[in-house]
Amino acid sequence: MPGFAPAPQSPASPDWAAIRQDFPILNQQIHGHPLVYLDNAATSQKPRSVLDALRKYYEFDNANVHRGIHELSNRATAAYEAARTRAAVFFNARTPDEIIFTRGTTEGVNLVARSWGEKFIGKGDGILITEMEHHSNLVPWQMLAAKTGARLHFLPVQGDGGLLDLSRLEEQLSGVKLLALTHISNSLGTVNPVAEICALARKHGVTTLVDAAQSAGHRPVDVQEIGCDFLVASSHKMCGPTGFGMLYGRGEILEQTPPFHGGGEMIVTVSYESSTWKSGAHKFEAGTPDMSGAVGFHAAMDYLDQIGRERIARHDQQLGEYAYEQLSGLSGIRLFGPALGRAGLVSFLLPDVHAHDLVMLADQRGVALRGGHHCNQPLMHKLGVESTARASFYFYNTTSEIDTLVEVLKDIRKFFAD
Ligand code: 7TS
């Protein structure tokens, strides 16, 4: 795919402070304090280049795609398809036809469960997921199992340390048709060895889906290196617009997979009685797509590659480990997930402080955290908690923001102790 190689990267150690200035939203006060945005696992902020691309699209190029013969329609179509080609390069798919645009990770999983799942999964077949899945990689499989009579199994999580117990993986793969798992846990910060797991699954003829919602914007994600059949991600967690995302599907599998939605754009011919549909990604994209979403996503991928995803990953891990270390100095704190090799997020609980109260009080000091079950209700039950507080980082965060977080938590603890 010539012309779509990642943009040249900045020098060895990027100027993170200058990069932070690319995000206008970060430059504001909340309740009289500088904003410390630590809710990046929920959604990331957007750099100026993405905002500019959206604005430029609507100011100059907006029209419906794949339909018109006029100039604006041609431009919009070219921009939409260029984003697909860019995503194929970003995720190292073999061809752009393996990239389906969706509304996000959740829609991607539902597409696979409905279109591929209802055709290929039957009564008694096993669906193997992990105990740390986000609801969006759990509920669609429950629905599929209820419809088909398939059985849902779980790879266990080993307590607060948050690592998967893979000791029985090979045994657990027996009778399984699909293995779906997250690359990075949104509540534990665990980074799962997805390439090794997918290799073993492949050996046993098991189809694989990787949920890259928390990894795609944070580290290189290469579908061929991982060796998965499907991979899903959300643009809004990787500096791009909301309501947009992608599903990678290995070409051979997509060919055998029926459409998801029926309607315009995905058909070749339609009669009153029946229709035929396109091949490749277009078969799965019925109706007018989100063109501006694609344009913004394209700009986001360019932006991330300009910084360098290896560098982002290192910075993320440093912030995650620094936060884990600083927070572990608070007496009585309960930390979730591994101490080392973790992603840039930390879940925790302070003794006798409800996560929601903690998040509300932190907000009063300008610190944006998340408190709740993080769409991991069964995992919370397993860990014996209702909710946790979570600080999640991105490359524009600093260690001094983590120091602020620790100071704020000390004050909150004092407030509850008094
Ligand atoms: N998978 C994982 C691992 C996630 O963290 C999320 C969202 C999703 C799937 C769903 O993504 P969506 O874009 O389709 O909604 N996670 C979170 C979170 O941790 N806090 O808010 C959303």
Coordinates of C-alpha atoms and ligand atoms in Angstrom, one line a residue:
M1 CA 0.0 0.0 0.0
P2 CA 2.4 2.7 -1.2
G3 CA 2.0 6.2 0.1
F4 CA 0.6 5.1 3.4
A5 CA 3.8 4.2 5.3
P6 CA 3.8 5.7 8.8
A7 CA 5.0 9.4 8.9
P8 CA 8.6 9.9 10.0
Q9 CA 9.0 10.0 13.7
S10 CA 10.3 12.9 15.9
P11 CA 13.7 12.5 17.5
A12 CA 14.5 9.6 20.0
S13 CA 12.9 11.1 23.1
P14 CA 9.8 13.1 22.1
D15 CA 9.1 16.4 23.8
W16 CA 6.1 15.2 25.8
A17 CA 5.5 18.7 27.2
A18 CA 5.2 20.1 23.7
I19 CA 3.0 17.2 22.6
R20 CA 0.7 17.9 25.5
Q21 CA 0.1 21.4 24.0
D22 CA -1.5 19.6 21.0
F23 CA -4.6 19.0 23.2
P24 CA -6.5 22.2 23.8
I25 CA -8.9 20.7 26.2
L26 CA -6.2 19.9 28.8
N27 CA -5.5 23.6 29.2
Q28 CA -8.3 24.5 31.6
Q29 CA -9.2 24.8 35.3
I30 CA -11.8 22.5 36.9
H31 CA -13.3 23.8 40.2
G32 CA -10.4 26.3 40.4
H33 CA -7.7 23.7 39.8
P34 CA -5.7 22.7 36.7
L35 CA -7.4 19.8 35.0
V36 CA -5.7 16.5 35.6
Y37 CA -7.4 14.2 33.2
L38 CA -6.9 10.6 34.3
D39 CA -9.9 8.9 32.6
N40 CA -8.2 7.9 29.4
A41 CA -9.3 4.3 29.5
A42 CA -12.9 5.6 29.1
T43 CA -11.9 8.0 26.3
S44 CA -8.9 9.9 25.2
Q45 CA -8.7 13.5 24.4
K46 CA -8.2 14.8 20.8
P47 CA -5.2 16.6 19.3
R48 CA -5.6 19.7 17.2
S49 CA -4.7 17.8 14.0
V50 CA -7.8 15.6 14.5
L51 CA -10.1 18.5 15.3
D52 CA -8.7 20.3 12.2
A53 CA -9.3 17.3 10.0
L54 CA -12.9 17.1 11.1
R55 CA -13.4 20.8 10.5
K56 CA -11.8 20.7 7.1
Y57 CA -13.9 17.7 6.0
Y58 CA -17.1 19.5 6.9
E59 CA -16.0 22.9 5.5
F60 CA -14.7 21.6 2.2
D61 CA -15.4 17.9 1.3
N62 CA -18.7 16.7 2.9
A63 CA -21.0 14.6 0.7
N64 CA -22.3 11.1 0.7
V65 CA -20.0 8.4 -0.4
H66 CA -20.0 5.7 -3.2
R67 CA -23.0 7.3 -4.8
G68 CA -22.4 10.7 -6.4
I69 CA -20.4 11.4 -9.5
H70 CA -19.9 14.9 -8.5
E71 CA -16.6 16.3 -7.1
L72 CA -17.5 16.5 -3.4
S73 CA -18.9 12.9 -3.4
N74 CA -15.7 11.8 -5.1
R75 CA -13.6 13.6 -2.5
A76 CA -15.6 12.2 0.4
T77 CA -15.4 8.6 -1.0
A78 CA -11.6 9.0 -1.5
A79 CA -11.2 10.3 2.0
Y80 CA -13.3 7.4 3.5
E81 CA -11.4 4.7 1.5
A82 CA -8.1 6.4 2.3
A83 CA -8.9 6.0 6.0
R84 CA -9.5 2.3 5.4
T85 CA -6.1 1.9 3.7
R86 CA -4.5 3.8 6.5
A87 CA -6.1 1.5 9.1
A88 CA -4.9 -1.5 7.1
V89 CA -1.3 -0.2 7.4
F90 CA -1.8 0.8 11.0
F91 CA -2.9 -2.7 12.0
N92 CA -0.8 -4.5 9.4
A93 CA -3.8 -6.1 7.7
R94 CA -3.0 -7.8 4.3
T95 CA -5.5 -5.6 2.4
P96 CA -7.9 -2.7 3.2
D97 CA -10.7 -5.2 2.4
E98 CA -9.9 -6.7 5.8
I99 CA -10.9 -3.5 7.6
I100 CA -14.6 -3.0 8.4
F101 CA -15.5 0.4 9.8
T102 CA -17.9 0.2 12.8
R103 CA -19.3 2.4 15.6
G104 CA -16.6 1.0 17.9
T105 CA -15.4 -2.0 19.7
T106 CA -18.8 -3.0 21.0
E107 CA -20.4 -3.0 17.5
G108 CA -17.4 -5.0 16.2
V109 CA -17.9 -7.8 18.7
N110 CA -21.6 -7.8 18.0
L111 CA -21.0 -8.1 14.3
V112 CA -18.8 -11.1 14.8
A113 CA -21.2 -12.7 17.3
R114 CA -24.2 -12.2 15.0
S115 CA -22.8 -12.7 11.5
W116 CA -20.0 -15.2 12.0
G117 CA -21.2 -16.7 15.2
E118 CA -24.8 -17.5 14.1
K119 CA -23.4 -19.3 11.1
F120 CA -20.5 -21.2 12.6
I121 CA -21.4 -21.8 16.2
G122 CA -23.9 -24.4 17.1
K123 CA -25.3 -26.4 20.0
G124 CA -22.7 -27.7 22.4
D125 CA -19.8 -25.7 20.8
G126 CA -17.5 -24.0 23.2
I127 CA -16.9 -20.2 23.4
L128 CA -13.9 -19.4 25.5
I129 CA -13.4 -15.9 26.9
T130 CA -11.6 -14.7 30.1
E131 CA -12.9 -13.6 33.5
M132 CA -11.5 -10.1 32.8
E133 CA -13.6 -9.2 29.7
H134 CA -15.4 -5.9 29.4
H135 CA -19.2 -6.5 29.1
S136 CA -19.0 -5.7 25.4
N137 CA -16.9 -8.9 25.0
L138 CA -19.1 -10.9 27.3
V139 CA -22.8 -10.1 26.7
P140 CA -22.8 -10.7 22.9
W141 CA -21.4 -14.2 23.6
Q142 CA -24.0 -14.8 26.2
M143 CA -26.6 -13.8 23.7
L144 CA -25.1 -16.1 21.1
A145 CA -24.9 -19.0 23.5
A146 CA -28.5 -18.5 24.5
K147 CA -29.6 -18.5 20.8
T148 CA -27.5 -21.4 19.6
G149 CA -27.1 -23.6 22.7
A150 CA -23.3 -23.1 22.7
R151 CA -21.4 -23.2 26.1
L152 CA -19.5 -20.3 27.5
H153 CA -16.3 -21.0 29.3
F154 CA -13.8 -18.7 31.1
L155 CA -10.0 -18.5 31.4
P156 CA -9.6 -17.7 35.1
V157 CA -8.0 -14.5 36.5
Q158 CA -5.6 -15.1 39.5
G159 CA -6.9 -12.8 42.2
D160 CA -5.8 -9.1 42.7
G161 CA -2.5 -9.7 40.8
G162 CA -4.7 -9.8 37.7
L163 CA -2.8 -12.3 35.5
L164 CA -4.6 -14.9 33.5
D165 CA -4.2 -18.5 34.6
L166 CA -3.1 -20.1 31.4
S167 CA -1.9 -23.4 32.9
R168 CA -4.9 -25.3 31.6
L169 CA -5.4 -23.3 28.3
E170 CA -4.7 -26.3 26.0
E171 CA -7.1 -28.5 27.9
Q172 CA -9.7 -25.6 28.0
L173 CA -9.5 -25.2 24.2
S174 CA -10.9 -28.7 23.6
G175 CA -14.4 -28.5 22.0
V176 CA -14.0 -24.7 21.6
K177 CA -15.0 -22.9 18.3
L178 CA -14.1 -19.4 19.3
L179 CA -11.7 -17.8 21.8
A180 CA -12.3 -14.1 22.4
L181 CA -10.1 -12.1 24.8
T182 CA -8.9 -8.7 25.6
H183 CA -5.4 -7.5 24.9
I184 CA -5.3 -5.1 27.9
S185 CA -7.7 -5.2 30.8
N186 CA -9.5 -1.9 31.3
S187 CA -9.8 -2.5 35.1
L188 CA -6.6 -4.4 36.0
G189 CA -4.1 -3.0 33.5
T190 CA -3.0 -6.6 32.7
V191 CA -1.4 -7.0 29.3
N192 CA -2.3 -10.5 28.0
P193 CA 0.1 -12.5 25.8
V194 CA -2.4 -12.5 22.9
A195 CA 0.1 -13.7 20.2
E196 CA 1.0 -16.8 22.3
I197 CA -2.6 -17.5 23.1
C198 CA -3.8 -17.1 19.5
A199 CA -1.0 -19.4 18.3
L200 CA -2.1 -22.1 20.6
A201 CA -5.7 -21.6 19.6
R202 CA -4.8 -21.7 15.9
K203 CA -3.0 -25.0 16.6
H204 CA -6.3 -26.4 17.9
G205 CA -8.3 -24.9 15.0
V206 CA -10.0 -22.4 17.2
T207 CA -11.1 -19.0 15.7
T208 CA -9.8 -16.0 17.7
L209 CA -11.0 -12.5 18.4
V210 CA -8.8 -9.9 20.2
D211 CA -10.4 -6.9 21.9
A212 CA -7.8 -4.1 21.3
A213 CA -9.9 -1.3 22.8
Q214 CA -7.3 -0.5 25.4
S215 CA -4.2 -1.4 23.4
A216 CA -4.7 0.0 19.8
G217 CA -3.8 3.6 20.7
H218 CA -1.2 2.6 23.3
R219 CA 1.2 0.3 21.6
P220 CA 1.9 -1.3 18.2
V221 CA -1.0 -3.7 17.4
D222 CA -0.1 -5.9 14.4
V223 CA -2.9 -8.4 13.4
Q224 CA -0.4 -10.7 11.5
E225 CA 2.0 -10.8 14.4
I226 CA -0.8 -11.5 16.9
G227 CA -2.2 -14.1 14.4
C228 CA -5.8 -13.5 15.3
D229 CA -8.8 -13.9 13.0
F230 CA -10.7 -10.9 14.3
L231 CA -9.6 -7.7 16.1
V232 CA -11.7 -4.8 17.3
A233 CA -10.9 -1.3 18.4
S234 CA -12.5 2.1 19.1
S235 CA -11.3 5.4 17.5
H236 CA -12.3 7.5 20.6
K237 CA -9.8 5.7 22.8
M238 CA -6.9 6.5 20.4
C239 CA -7.2 10.2 19.9
G240 CA -9.9 9.9 17.2
P241 CA -13.6 10.8 17.1
T242 CA -16.3 9.0 19.1
G243 CA -18.8 6.7 17.6
F244 CA -16.2 5.2 15.2
G245 CA -14.1 2.1 15.2
M246 CA -12.8 -0.8 13.2
L247 CA -13.1 -4.6 12.9
Y248 CA -10.3 -6.5 11.3
G249 CA -11.3 -9.8 9.9
R250 CA -9.0 -12.2 8.1
G251 CA -9.9 -12.2 4.4
E252 CA -10.8 -15.9 4.1
I253 CA -13.1 -15.7 7.2
L254 CA -14.9 -12.5 6.0
E255 CA -15.6 -14.2 2.7
Q256 CA -17.5 -16.9 4.5
T257 CA -19.3 -14.5 6.8
P258 CA -22.8 -13.3 5.9
P259 CA -23.7 -9.6 6.2
F260 CA -24.5 -7.9 9.5
H261 CA -27.1 -5.2 8.5
G262 CA -29.0 -5.1 5.3
G263 CA -29.5 -1.9 3.3
G264 CA -27.9 0.5 0.9
E265 CA -24.2 0.5 0.2
M266 CA -23.7 -3.2 0.9
I267 CA -25.6 -4.5 -2.1
V268 CA -24.8 -5.3 -5.8
T269 CA -28.3 -6.0 -7.1
V270 CA -31.7 -5.8 -5.5
S271 CA -35.0 -7.1 -6.7
Y272 CA -38.3 -7.2 -4.8
E273 CA -37.6 -10.8 -3.9
S274 CA -33.9 -10.9 -3.1
S275 CA -30.5 -9.2 -3.2
T276 CA -26.9 -9.9 -3.8
W277 CA -24.1 -8.2 -1.9
K278 CA -20.7 -6.9 -2.2
S279 CA -17.6 -8.8 -1.1
G280 CA -14.9 -7.6 1.3
A281 CA -15.5 -5.0 3.9
H282 CA -18.3 -3.2 2.1
K283 CA -20.6 -6.2 2.6
F284 CA -20.6 -5.3 6.3
E285 CA -21.2 -1.5 6.0
A286 CA -24.9 -0.9 5.2
G287 CA -26.2 2.6 5.0
T288 CA -24.4 6.0 4.9
P289 CA -21.2 5.5 6.9
D290 CA -19.6 8.0 9.3
M291 CA -17.3 9.7 6.8
S292 CA -16.1 12.4 9.2
G293 CA -15.4 9.7 11.7
A294 CA -13.1 8.0 9.2
V295 CA -11.4 11.2 8.4
G296 CA -10.8 12.0 12.1
F297 CA -9.6 8.4 12.7
H298 CA -7.2 8.7 9.8
A299 CA -5.7 11.9 11.3
A300 CA -5.5 10.2 14.7
M301 CA -3.5 7.2 13.3
D302 CA -1.2 9.6 11.5
Y303 CA -0.7 11.5 14.8
L304 CA 0.0 8.4 16.9
D305 CA 2.5 7.1 14.3
Q306 CA 4.2 10.5 14.2
I307 CA 4.9 10.3 17.9
G308 CA 5.7 6.5 17.6
R309 CA 3.6 3.8 19.2
E310 CA 6.7 2.1 20.7
R311 CA 7.5 5.4 22.5
I312 CA 3.9 5.8 23.6
A313 CA 3.9 2.2 25.0
R314 CA 7.1 2.9 27.0
H315 CA 5.8 6.2 28.3
D316 CA 2.5 4.5 29.2
Q317 CA 4.2 1.7 31.1
Q318 CA 6.4 4.1 33.0
L319 CA 3.4 6.2 34.1
G320 CA 1.5 3.0 35.1
E321 CA 4.4 1.6 37.1
Y322 CA 5.2 5.0 38.7
A323 CA 1.6 5.3 39.7
Y324 CA 1.4 1.8 41.1
E325 CA 4.6 2.5 43.1
Q326 CA 3.5 5.8 44.4
L327 CA 0.0 4.6 45.3
S328 CA 1.4 1.5 47.0
G329 CA 3.0 3.9 49.6
L330 CA -0.5 4.8 50.9
S331 CA -1.2 2.7 53.9
G332 CA -4.2 0.3 53.6
I333 CA -4.6 0.9 49.8
R334 CA -5.7 -2.1 47.8
L335 CA -4.2 -2.2 44.3
F336 CA -5.5 -4.4 41.5
G337 CA -3.5 -5.8 38.6
P338 CA 0.2 -6.7 38.2
A339 CA 2.9 -4.5 39.7
L340 CA 5.2 -4.7 36.7
G341 CA 4.7 -5.0 32.9
R342 CA 1.3 -3.3 33.4
A343 CA -0.5 -0.9 31.1
G344 CA -0.9 2.8 31.9
L345 CA -3.8 2.4 34.3
V346 CA -4.2 1.6 38.0
S347 CA -7.4 0.5 39.8
F348 CA -7.5 0.8 43.6
L349 CA -9.6 1.2 46.7
L350 CA -8.9 3.2 49.9
P351 CA -10.1 1.6 53.1
D352 CA -13.6 2.7 54.1
V353 CA -13.9 5.1 51.2
H354 CA -16.5 4.2 48.5
A355 CA -15.0 4.6 45.0
H356 CA -17.8 7.0 44.0
D357 CA -17.1 9.3 46.9
L358 CA -13.4 9.2 46.1
V359 CA -14.0 10.1 42.5
M360 CA -16.4 12.9 43.5
L361 CA -13.9 14.4 45.9
A362 CA -11.0 14.1 43.5
D363 CA -13.1 16.0 40.9
Q364 CA -13.4 18.9 43.3
R365 CA -9.6 19.1 43.1
G366 CA -9.6 19.0 39.3
V367 CA -8.6 15.3 39.0
A368 CA -10.8 13.2 36.7
L369 CA -10.9 9.6 37.7
R370 CA -13.5 6.8 37.1
G371 CA -15.2 4.9 39.9
G372 CA -17.5 1.9 39.3
H373 CA -17.4 -1.6 38.0
H374 CA -15.9 -0.4 34.7
C375 CA -18.2 -2.7 32.8
N376 CA -16.5 -5.7 34.5
Q377 CA -19.2 -6.7 37.0
P378 CA -18.4 -10.4 37.1
L379 CA -14.7 -9.6 37.7
M380 CA -15.6 -7.2 40.5
H381 CA -17.7 -10.0 42.1
K382 CA -14.9 -12.4 41.8
L383 CA -12.5 -9.9 43.5
G384 CA -15.1 -9.4 46.2
V385 CA -15.7 -5.7 45.5
E386 CA -18.5 -3.7 44.0
S387 CA -16.4 -1.1 42.4
T388 CA -12.9 0.4 42.2
A389 CA -11.5 3.8 41.6
R390 CA -9.3 4.0 38.4
A391 CA -6.7 6.3 37.2
S392 CA -5.8 5.8 33.5
F393 CA -3.0 7.5 31.7
Y394 CA -2.0 8.6 28.2
F395 CA 1.1 10.0 26.7
Y396 CA 0.1 13.6 27.6
N397 CA 0.0 12.8 31.3
T398 CA 3.0 13.5 33.5
T399 CA 4.5 12.1 36.7
S400 CA 3.7 15.4 38.4
E401 CA 0.0 14.8 37.7
I402 CA 0.4 11.4 39.4
D403 CA 2.0 13.2 42.3
T404 CA -1.1 15.5 42.5
L405 CA -3.3 12.4 42.5
V406 CA -1.4 10.9 45.4
E407 CA -1.6 14.2 47.4
V408 CA -5.4 14.4 46.7
L409 CA -5.8 10.8 47.8
K410 CA -3.9 11.5 51.1
D411 CA -6.3 14.4 51.7
I412 CA -9.4 12.3 51.0
R413 CA -8.1 9.6 53.4
K414 CA -7.6 12.2 56.1
F415 CA -11.1 13.6 55.4
F416 CA -12.6 10.2 56.0
A417 CA -10.4 9.4 59.0
D418 CA -11.3 12.6 60.8
Ligands
7TS1 N1 -13.4 -3.5 25.6 C1 -12.6 -2.9 26.5 C2 -11.4 -3.6 27.0 C3 -12.9 -1.6 26.9 O1 -12.1 -1.0 27.8 C4 -14.0 -1.0 26.4 C5 -14.5 0.4 26.9 C6 -14.8 -1.6 25.4 C7 -14.4 -2.9 25.0 C8 -16.0 -1.0 24.8 O2 -15.6 0.1 23.9 P1 -16.6 1.0 23.2 O3 -15.8 2.1 22.6 O4 -17.3 0.1 22.2 O5 -17.6 1.5 24.3 N2 -14.0 0.7 28.2 C9 -14.4 1.7 29.0 C10 -13.9 2.0 30.2 O6 -13.0 1.3 30.8 N3 -14.5 3.0 30.8 O7 -15.4 3.5 29.9 C11 -15.4 2.7 28.7

